[in-house]
Amino acid sequence: MNVGTDLLAPFMPPGKRIHQAEDETATIIWSCEVSVDGKDVFRIGRESWEPGWSTRRFALRHAYVQPEHEATDKSYVYSDKGAVATVRCTEKGGDRDLFLVVKAGENTAGEEAMEKFVIAYREEFLKSDPCADER
């Protein structure tokens, strides 16, 4: 996803070496872990899940994100340490929904930075026709 580095930078602690590792498994469609000097500091993941789950419920039960705030339209929840956003594929004829999970390490940038990141990431993700594989 083409999300500006300015949105990710607040989560990066000082260091000399940044490493990015991507993974795809059966239960997690995709994930990317970012580490600085060997320490994991940021993770983004996408998970396909059965319909009917609210963003808040998924965040608590499966993403282990403790949301402190929720968008008015309930499309995302967030705190200073993590966020979950929902993409409703079932509304477009799919049989599963997608959940975008973002987690920050100990050097968190705060709630405002997390909200900006998850909003931008979700908007960029929606441009890619994400539900095509769920139909």
Tab-separated table of N, CA and C in Angstrom:
chain	number	residue	atom	x	y	z
A	1	MET	N	0.839	-1.172	0.000
A	1	MET	CA	0.000	0.000	0.000
A	1	MET	C	0.889	1.240	0.000
A	2	ASN	N	0.450	2.211	-0.707
A	2	ASN	CA	1.223	3.443	-0.828
A	2	ASN	C	0.790	4.436	0.260
A	3	VAL	N	1.248	4.179	1.475
A	3	VAL	CA	0.981	5.071	2.600
A	3	VAL	C	2.269	5.832	2.855
A	4	GLY	N	2.190	7.130	2.964
A	4	GLY	CA	3.383	7.952	3.113
A	4	GLY	C	4.243	7.566	4.306
A	5	THR	N	5.542	7.664	4.128
A	5	THR	CA	6.464	7.344	5.216
A	5	THR	C	6.291	8.292	6.398
A	6	ASP	N	5.749	9.470	6.141
A	6	ASP	CA	5.509	10.414	7.237
A	6	ASP	C	4.485	9.869	8.240
A	7	LEU	N	3.600	8.959	7.794
A	7	LEU	CA	2.622	8.362	8.697
A	7	LEU	C	3.209	7.206	9.507
A	8	LEU	N	4.235	6.577	8.989
A	8	LEU	CA	4.900	5.481	9.687
A	8	LEU	C	6.047	5.972	10.570
A	9	ALA	N	6.675	7.059	10.180
A	9	ALA	CA	7.847	7.579	10.893
A	9	ALA	C	7.642	7.787	12.396
A	10	PRO	N	6.480	8.277	12.853
A	10	PRO	CA	6.325	8.484	14.292
A	10	PRO	C	6.450	7.206	15.129
A	11	PHE	N	6.274	6.048	14.511
A	11	PHE	CA	6.340	4.782	15.231
A	11	PHE	C	7.746	4.177	15.233
A	12	MET	N	8.654	4.767	14.490
A	12	MET	CA	10.001	4.234	14.375
A	12	MET	C	10.929	4.866	15.417
A	13	PRO	N	11.508	4.043	16.271
A	13	PRO	CA	12.466	4.568	17.247
A	13	PRO	C	13.810	4.853	16.564
A	14	PRO	N	14.670	5.571	17.224
A	14	PRO	CA	16.000	5.795	16.644
A	14	PRO	C	16.707	4.458	16.447
A	15	GLY	N	17.484	4.369	15.422
A	15	GLY	CA	18.219	3.135	15.165
A	15	GLY	C	18.989	3.241	13.869
A	16	LYS	N	19.744	2.205	13.597
A	16	LYS	CA	20.604	2.215	12.415
A	16	LYS	C	20.064	1.364	11.276
A	17	ARG	N	19.298	0.322	11.598
A	17	ARG	CA	18.897	-0.599	10.553
A	17	ARG	C	17.409	-0.941	10.656
A	18	ILE	N	16.677	-0.704	9.569
A	18	ILE	CA	15.260	-1.048	9.494
A	18	ILE	C	15.126	-2.286	8.617
A	19	HIS	N	14.326	-3.240	9.079
A	19	HIS	CA	14.083	-4.469	8.320
A	19	HIS	C	12.577	-4.695	8.215
A	20	GLN	N	12.160	-5.162	7.050
A	20	GLN	CA	10.743	-5.441	6.806
A	20	GLN	C	10.610	-6.891	6.378
A	21	ALA	N	9.711	-7.634	7.019
A	21	ALA	CA	9.488	-9.039	6.672
A	21	ALA	C	8.014	-9.266	6.422
A	22	GLU	N	7.685	-9.829	5.252
A	22	GLU	CA	6.301	-10.119	4.903
A	22	GLU	C	6.035	-11.613	5.058
A	23	ASP	N	4.755	-11.950	5.341
A	23	ASP	CA	4.368	-13.343	5.544
A	23	ASP	C	2.946	-13.543	5.041
A	24	GLU	N	2.692	-14.708	4.464
A	24	GLU	CA	1.339	-15.087	4.059
A	24	GLU	C	1.077	-16.495	4.562
A	25	THR	N	-0.041	-16.680	5.267
A	25	THR	CA	-0.431	-18.006	5.749
A	25	THR	C	-1.899	-18.222	5.427
A	26	ALA	N	-2.428	-19.356	5.824
A	26	ALA	CA	-3.829	-19.668	5.521
A	26	ALA	C	-4.801	-18.804	6.316
A	27	THR	N	-4.494	-18.511	7.579
A	27	THR	CA	-5.433	-17.744	8.390
A	27	THR	C	-5.196	-16.248	8.306
A	28	ILE	N	-3.967	-15.860	8.119
A	28	ILE	CA	-3.661	-14.441	7.961
A	28	ILE	C	-3.301	-14.255	6.501
A	29	ILE	N	-4.088	-13.481	5.797
A	29	ILE	CA	-3.858	-13.301	4.369
A	29	ILE	C	-2.473	-12.724	4.114
A	30	TRP	N	-2.099	-11.753	4.930
A	30	TRP	CA	-0.820	-11.082	4.721
A	30	TRP	C	-0.437	-10.344	5.987
A	31	SER	N	0.848	-10.305	6.267
A	31	SER	CA	1.327	-9.472	7.363
A	31	SER	C	2.712	-8.963	7.034
A	32	CYS	N	3.042	-7.851	7.638
A	32	CYS	CA	4.349	-7.239	7.454
A	32	CYS	C	4.822	-6.751	8.816
A	33	GLU	N	5.993	-7.198	9.204
A	33	GLU	CA	6.576	-6.766	10.468
A	33	GLU	C	7.783	-5.894	10.178
A	34	VAL	N	7.860	-4.786	10.875
A	34	VAL	CA	8.968	-3.861	10.728
A	34	VAL	C	9.774	-3.895	12.019
A	35	SER	N	11.077	-4.041	11.872
A	35	SER	CA	11.945	-4.027	13.047
A	35	SER	C	13.039	-2.974	12.851
A	36	VAL	N	13.504	-2.458	13.961
A	36	VAL	CA	14.615	-1.505	13.963
A	36	VAL	C	15.699	-2.106	14.843
A	37	ASP	N	16.883	-2.282	14.274
A	37	ASP	CA	18.019	-2.880	14.986
A	37	ASP	C	17.640	-4.202	15.652
A	38	GLY	N	16.826	-5.018	14.947
A	38	GLY	CA	16.460	-6.338	15.425
A	38	GLY	C	15.276	-6.390	16.373
A	39	LYS	N	14.696	-5.264	16.718
A	39	LYS	CA	13.561	-5.231	17.635
A	39	LYS	C	12.284	-4.915	16.859
A	40	ASP	N	11.253	-5.794	16.991
A	40	ASP	CA	9.982	-5.566	16.309
A	40	ASP	C	9.326	-4.307	16.849
A	41	VAL	N	8.934	-3.395	15.933
A	41	VAL	CA	8.354	-2.125	16.366
A	41	VAL	C	6.995	-1.830	15.751
A	42	PHE	N	6.628	-2.520	14.657
A	42	PHE	CA	5.373	-2.195	13.984
A	42	PHE	C	4.932	-3.395	13.166
A	43	ARG	N	3.632	-3.665	13.179
A	43	ARG	CA	3.085	-4.788	12.415
A	43	ARG	C	1.784	-4.373	11.758
A	44	ILE	N	1.638	-4.775	10.503
A	44	ILE	CA	0.403	-4.566	9.764
A	44	ILE	C	-0.043	-5.938	9.263
A	45	GLY	N	-1.306	-6.253	9.418
A	45	GLY	CA	-1.801	-7.532	8.930
A	45	GLY	C	-3.190	-7.404	8.348
A	46	ARG	N	-3.534	-8.361	7.487
A	46	ARG	CA	-4.879	-8.448	6.926
A	46	ARG	C	-5.393	-9.844	7.186
A	47	GLU	N	-6.607	-9.930	7.710
A	47	GLU	CA	-7.196	-11.230	8.004
A	47	GLU	C	-8.584	-11.320	7.394
A	48	SER	N	-8.894	-12.475	6.838
A	48	SER	CA	-10.208	-12.764	6.294
A	48	SER	C	-11.005	-13.454	7.389
A	49	TRP	N	-12.246	-13.008	7.583
A	49	TRP	CA	-13.017	-13.551	8.689
A	49	TRP	C	-14.489	-13.669	8.317
A	50	GLU	N	-15.196	-14.535	9.029
A	50	GLU	CA	-16.619	-14.744	8.775
A	50	GLU	C	-17.402	-13.447	9.014
A	51	PRO	N	-18.521	-13.270	8.321
A	51	PRO	CA	-19.299	-12.039	8.453
A	51	PRO	C	-19.968	-11.921	9.823
A	52	GLY	N	-20.371	-10.710	10.142
A	52	GLY	CA	-21.123	-10.468	11.361
A	52	GLY	C	-20.312	-9.977	12.541
A	53	TRP	N	-19.015	-9.914	12.399
A	53	TRP	CA	-18.174	-9.450	13.496
A	53	TRP	C	-18.030	-7.939	13.442
A	54	SER	N	-18.253	-7.283	14.554
A	54	SER	CA	-18.009	-5.846	14.602
A	54	SER	C	-16.500	-5.617	14.670
A	55	THR	N	-16.090	-4.446	14.313
A	55	THR	CA	-14.671	-4.105	14.363
A	55	THR	C	-14.155	-4.213	15.792
A	56	ARG	N	-14.913	-3.698	16.739
A	56	ARG	CA	-14.502	-3.741	18.150
A	56	ARG	C	-14.365	-5.189	18.639
A	57	ARG	N	-15.340	-6.025	18.313
A	57	ARG	CA	-15.299	-7.424	18.758
A	57	ARG	C	-14.095	-8.146	18.174
A	58	PHE	N	-13.834	-7.944	16.884
A	58	PHE	CA	-12.679	-8.585	16.262
A	58	PHE	C	-11.384	-8.093	16.911
A	59	ALA	N	-11.307	-6.799	17.167
A	59	ALA	CA	-10.108	-6.228	17.780
A	59	ALA	C	-9.805	-6.893	19.120
A	60	LEU	N	-10.822	-7.065	19.934
A	60	LEU	CA	-10.638	-7.643	21.263
A	60	LEU	C	-10.383	-9.149	21.233
A	61	ARG	N	-11.135	-9.876	20.417
A	61	ARG	CA	-11.091	-11.341	20.453
A	61	ARG	C	-9.994	-11.969	19.604
A	62	HIS	N	-9.652	-11.344	18.477
A	62	HIS	CA	-8.714	-11.987	17.557
A	62	HIS	C	-7.441	-11.192	17.293
A	63	ALA	N	-7.517	-9.895	17.372
A	63	ALA	CA	-6.336	-9.083	17.078
A	63	ALA	C	-5.585	-8.697	18.348
A	64	TYR	N	-6.207	-8.914	19.499
A	64	TYR	CA	-5.614	-8.552	20.787
A	64	TYR	C	-5.221	-7.073	20.827
A	65	VAL	N	-6.113	-6.260	20.298
A	65	VAL	CA	-5.973	-4.809	20.339
A	65	VAL	C	-7.037	-4.294	21.302
A	66	GLN	N	-6.649	-3.487	22.246
A	66	GLN	CA	-7.572	-2.893	23.212
A	66	GLN	C	-7.993	-1.516	22.705
A	67	PRO	N	-9.112	-1.434	21.986
A	67	PRO	CA	-9.511	-0.150	21.408
A	67	PRO	C	-10.032	0.813	22.472
A	68	GLU	N	-9.558	2.034	22.413
A	68	GLU	CA	-10.038	3.077	23.314
A	68	GLU	C	-10.994	4.026	22.603
A	69	HIS	N	-10.922	4.030	21.262
A	69	HIS	CA	-11.750	4.933	20.467
A	69	HIS	C	-12.342	4.178	19.290
A	70	GLU	N	-13.492	4.653	18.821
A	70	GLU	CA	-14.157	4.031	17.684
A	70	GLU	C	-14.659	5.109	16.734
A	71	ALA	N	-14.480	4.883	15.439
A	71	ALA	CA	-14.980	5.820	14.429
A	71	ALA	C	-16.494	5.887	14.503
A	72	THR	N	-17.055	7.009	14.146
A	72	THR	CA	-18.501	7.193	14.163
A	72	THR	C	-19.203	6.130	13.328
A	73	ASP	N	-18.626	5.781	12.182
A	73	ASP	CA	-19.243	4.764	11.317
A	73	ASP	C	-18.829	3.333	11.686
A	74	LYS	N	-18.062	3.199	12.757
A	74	LYS	CA	-17.622	1.910	13.298
A	74	LYS	C	-16.709	1.136	12.351
A	75	SER	N	-16.119	1.806	11.368
A	75	SER	CA	-15.241	1.136	10.416
A	75	SER	C	-13.841	0.892	10.965
A	76	TYR	N	-13.481	1.560	12.041
A	76	TYR	CA	-12.186	1.308	12.667
A	76	TYR	C	-12.234	1.658	14.146
A	77	VAL	N	-11.344	1.011	14.897
A	77	VAL	CA	-11.133	1.288	16.316
A	77	VAL	C	-9.633	1.473	16.502
A	78	TYR	N	-9.244	2.205	17.555
A	78	TYR	CA	-7.815	2.437	17.743
A	78	TYR	C	-7.494	2.857	19.170
A	79	SER	N	-6.221	2.747	19.488
A	79	SER	CA	-5.640	3.249	20.729
A	79	SER	C	-4.221	3.677	20.379
A	80	ASP	N	-3.425	3.990	21.372
A	80	ASP	CA	-2.051	4.389	21.073
A	80	ASP	C	-1.190	3.204	20.634
A	81	LYS	N	-1.581	1.987	20.951
A	81	LYS	CA	-0.774	0.798	20.639
A	81	LYS	C	-1.271	-0.011	19.443
A	82	GLY	N	-2.506	0.237	18.973
A	82	GLY	CA	-3.007	-0.569	17.877
A	82	GLY	C	-4.306	-0.053	17.298
A	83	ALA	N	-4.667	-0.665	16.171
A	83	ALA	CA	-5.905	-0.285	15.487
A	83	ALA	C	-6.387	-1.464	14.655
A	84	VAL	N	-7.694	-1.496	14.417
A	84	VAL	CA	-8.295	-2.479	13.525
A	84	VAL	C	-9.313	-1.739	12.669
A	85	ALA	N	-9.265	-1.989	11.366
A	85	ALA	CA	-10.231	-1.401	10.432
A	85	ALA	C	-10.920	-2.539	9.691
A	86	THR	N	-12.181	-2.330	9.352
A	86	THR	CA	-12.973	-3.348	8.678
A	86	THR	C	-13.228	-2.969	7.229
A	87	VAL	N	-13.172	-3.964	6.357
A	87	VAL	CA	-13.581	-3.830	4.968
A	87	VAL	C	-14.666	-4.882	4.774
A	88	ARG	N	-15.888	-4.440	4.551
A	88	ARG	CA	-17.048	-5.333	4.461
A	88	ARG	C	-17.201	-5.911	3.053
A	89	CYS	N	-16.622	-7.066	2.834
A	89	CYS	CA	-16.762	-7.734	1.536
A	89	CYS	C	-18.150	-8.335	1.382
A	90	THR	N	-18.798	-8.679	2.496
A	90	THR	CA	-20.136	-9.262	2.428
A	90	THR	C	-21.142	-8.276	1.850
A	91	GLU	N	-20.889	-6.995	1.980
A	91	GLU	CA	-21.772	-5.986	1.408
A	91	GLU	C	-21.621	-5.906	-0.104
A	92	LYS	N	-20.546	-6.511	-0.632
A	92	LYS	CA	-20.283	-6.493	-2.070
A	92	LYS	C	-20.433	-7.887	-2.673
A	93	GLY	N	-21.192	-8.750	-1.993
A	93	GLY	CA	-21.442	-10.079	-2.511
A	93	GLY	C	-20.453	-11.144	-2.064
A	94	GLY	N	-19.506	-10.780	-1.216
A	94	GLY	CA	-18.540	-11.752	-0.722
A	94	GLY	C	-19.093	-12.542	0.452
A	95	ASP	N	-18.389	-13.618	0.804
A	95	ASP	CA	-18.845	-14.410	1.942
A	95	ASP	C	-17.960	-14.235	3.168
A	96	ARG	N	-16.971	-13.355	3.096
A	96	ARG	CA	-16.082	-13.074	4.219
A	96	ARG	C	-15.818	-11.576	4.258
A	97	ASP	N	-15.408	-11.091	5.422
A	97	ASP	CA	-14.988	-9.700	5.577
A	97	ASP	C	-13.497	-9.671	5.850
A	98	LEU	N	-12.893	-8.524	5.629
A	98	LEU	CA	-11.463	-8.356	5.871
A	98	LEU	C	-11.245	-7.404	7.044
A	99	PHE	N	-10.266	-7.738	7.859
A	99	PHE	CA	-9.884	-6.887	8.982
A	99	PHE	C	-8.421	-6.515	8.834
A	100	LEU	N	-8.151	-5.244	8.899
A	100	LEU	CA	-6.788	-4.718	8.833
A	100	LEU	C	-6.334	-4.465	10.262
A	101	VAL	N	-5.228	-5.058	10.649
A	101	VAL	CA	-4.740	-4.968	12.027
A	101	VAL	C	-3.405	-4.254	12.033
A	102	VAL	N	-3.294	-3.241	12.883
A	102	VAL	CA	-2.062	-2.469	13.022
A	102	VAL	C	-1.655	-2.500	14.487
A	103	LYS	N	-0.389	-2.822	14.740
A	103	LYS	CA	0.109	-2.831	16.118
A	103	LYS	C	1.454	-2.118	16.183
A	104	ALA	N	1.600	-1.307	17.204
A	104	ALA	CA	2.852	-0.599	17.431
A	104	ALA	C	3.561	-1.217	18.623
A	105	GLY	N	4.880	-1.167	18.597
A	105	GLY	CA	5.667	-1.682	19.711
A	105	GLY	C	5.701	-0.703	20.868
A	106	GLU	N	6.685	-0.851	21.690
A	106	GLU	CA	6.804	-0.028	22.898
A	106	GLU	C	6.969	1.463	22.601
A	107	ASN	N	7.610	1.792	21.522
A	107	ASN	CA	7.860	3.198	21.187
A	107	ASN	C	6.696	3.769	20.391
A	108	THR	N	5.544	3.789	20.999
A	108	THR	CA	4.350	4.249	20.300
A	108	THR	C	4.341	5.763	20.126
A	109	ALA	N	3.706	6.190	19.078
A	109	ALA	CA	3.649	7.619	18.761
A	109	ALA	C	2.400	8.286	19.316
A	110	GLY	N	1.444	7.505	19.779
A	110	GLY	CA	0.232	8.085	20.334
A	110	GLY	C	-0.998	7.793	19.509
A	111	GLU	N	-2.143	8.100	20.114
A	111	GLU	CA	-3.440	7.808	19.497
A	111	GLU	C	-3.661	8.545	18.185
A	112	GLU	N	-3.298	9.806	18.140
A	112	GLU	CA	-3.528	10.598	16.935
A	112	GLU	C	-2.759	10.034	15.748
A	113	ALA	N	-1.509	9.654	15.975
A	113	ALA	CA	-0.694	9.077	14.898
A	113	ALA	C	-1.275	7.738	14.442
A	114	MET	N	-1.762	6.935	15.398
A	114	MET	CA	-2.346	5.637	15.048
A	114	MET	C	-3.622	5.836	14.234
A	115	GLU	N	-4.457	6.769	14.634
A	115	GLU	CA	-5.686	7.016	13.886
A	115	GLU	C	-5.373	7.485	12.467
A	116	LYS	N	-4.444	8.406	12.318
A	116	LYS	CA	-4.081	8.887	10.977
A	116	LYS	C	-3.575	7.746	10.111
A	117	PHE	N	-2.746	6.877	10.698
A	117	PHE	CA	-2.194	5.771	9.924
A	117	PHE	C	-3.294	4.810	9.469
A	118	VAL	N	-4.166	4.379	10.393
A	118	VAL	CA	-5.173	3.378	10.031
A	118	VAL	C	-6.181	3.943	9.030
A	119	ILE	N	-6.509	5.214	9.131
A	119	ILE	CA	-7.405	5.827	8.147
A	119	ILE	C	-6.760	5.818	6.764
A	120	ALA	N	-5.518	6.265	6.680
A	120	ALA	CA	-4.818	6.325	5.396
A	120	ALA	C	-4.607	4.928	4.814
A	121	TYR	N	-4.252	3.979	5.664
A	121	TYR	CA	-4.018	2.611	5.192
A	121	TYR	C	-5.307	2.002	4.649
A	122	ARG	N	-6.406	2.172	5.366
A	122	ARG	CA	-7.691	1.627	4.922
A	122	ARG	C	-8.119	2.265	3.598
A	123	GLU	N	-7.975	3.577	3.486
A	123	GLU	CA	-8.350	4.267	2.243
A	123	GLU	C	-7.524	3.759	1.066
A	124	GLU	N	-6.249	3.588	1.264
A	124	GLU	CA	-5.376	3.090	0.199
A	124	GLU	C	-5.723	1.640	-0.143
A	125	PHE	N	-6.001	0.848	0.869
A	125	PHE	CA	-6.366	-0.550	0.681
A	125	PHE	C	-7.653	-0.683	-0.130
A	126	LEU	N	-8.626	0.166	0.124
A	126	LEU	CA	-9.900	0.125	-0.593
A	126	LEU	C	-9.731	0.387	-2.087
A	127	LYS	N	-8.693	1.101	-2.474
A	127	LYS	CA	-8.442	1.401	-3.892
A	127	LYS	C	-8.024	0.157	-4.673
A	128	SER	N	-7.617	-0.908	-3.983
A	128	SER	CA	-7.069	-2.089	-4.656
A	128	SER	C	-8.096	-3.188	-4.948
A	129	ASP	N	-9.391	-2.912	-4.825
A	129	ASP	CA	-10.446	-3.913	-4.987
A	129	ASP	C	-10.181	-5.111	-4.082
A	130	PRO	N	-10.095	-4.866	-2.777
A	130	PRO	CA	-9.687	-5.901	-1.832
A	130	PRO	C	-10.642	-7.078	-1.705
A	131	CYS	N	-11.883	-6.926	-2.100
A	131	CYS	CA	-12.854	-8.002	-1.931
A	131	CYS	C	-12.910	-8.954	-3.118
A	132	ALA	N	-12.117	-8.711	-4.131
A	132	ALA	CA	-12.156	-9.555	-5.338
A	132	ALA	C	-11.949	-11.026	-5.014
A	133	ASP	N	-11.034	-11.342	-4.095
A	133	ASP	CA	-10.757	-12.729	-3.748
A	133	ASP	C	-11.796	-13.322	-2.789
A	134	GLU	N	-12.641	-12.475	-2.212
A	134	GLU	CA	-13.633	-12.929	-1.250
A	134	GLU	C	-14.987	-13.240	-1.901
A	135	ARG	N	-15.101	-12.985	-3.206
A	135	ARG	CA	-16.369	-13.232	-3.909
A	135	ARG	C	-16.374	-14.584	-4.562
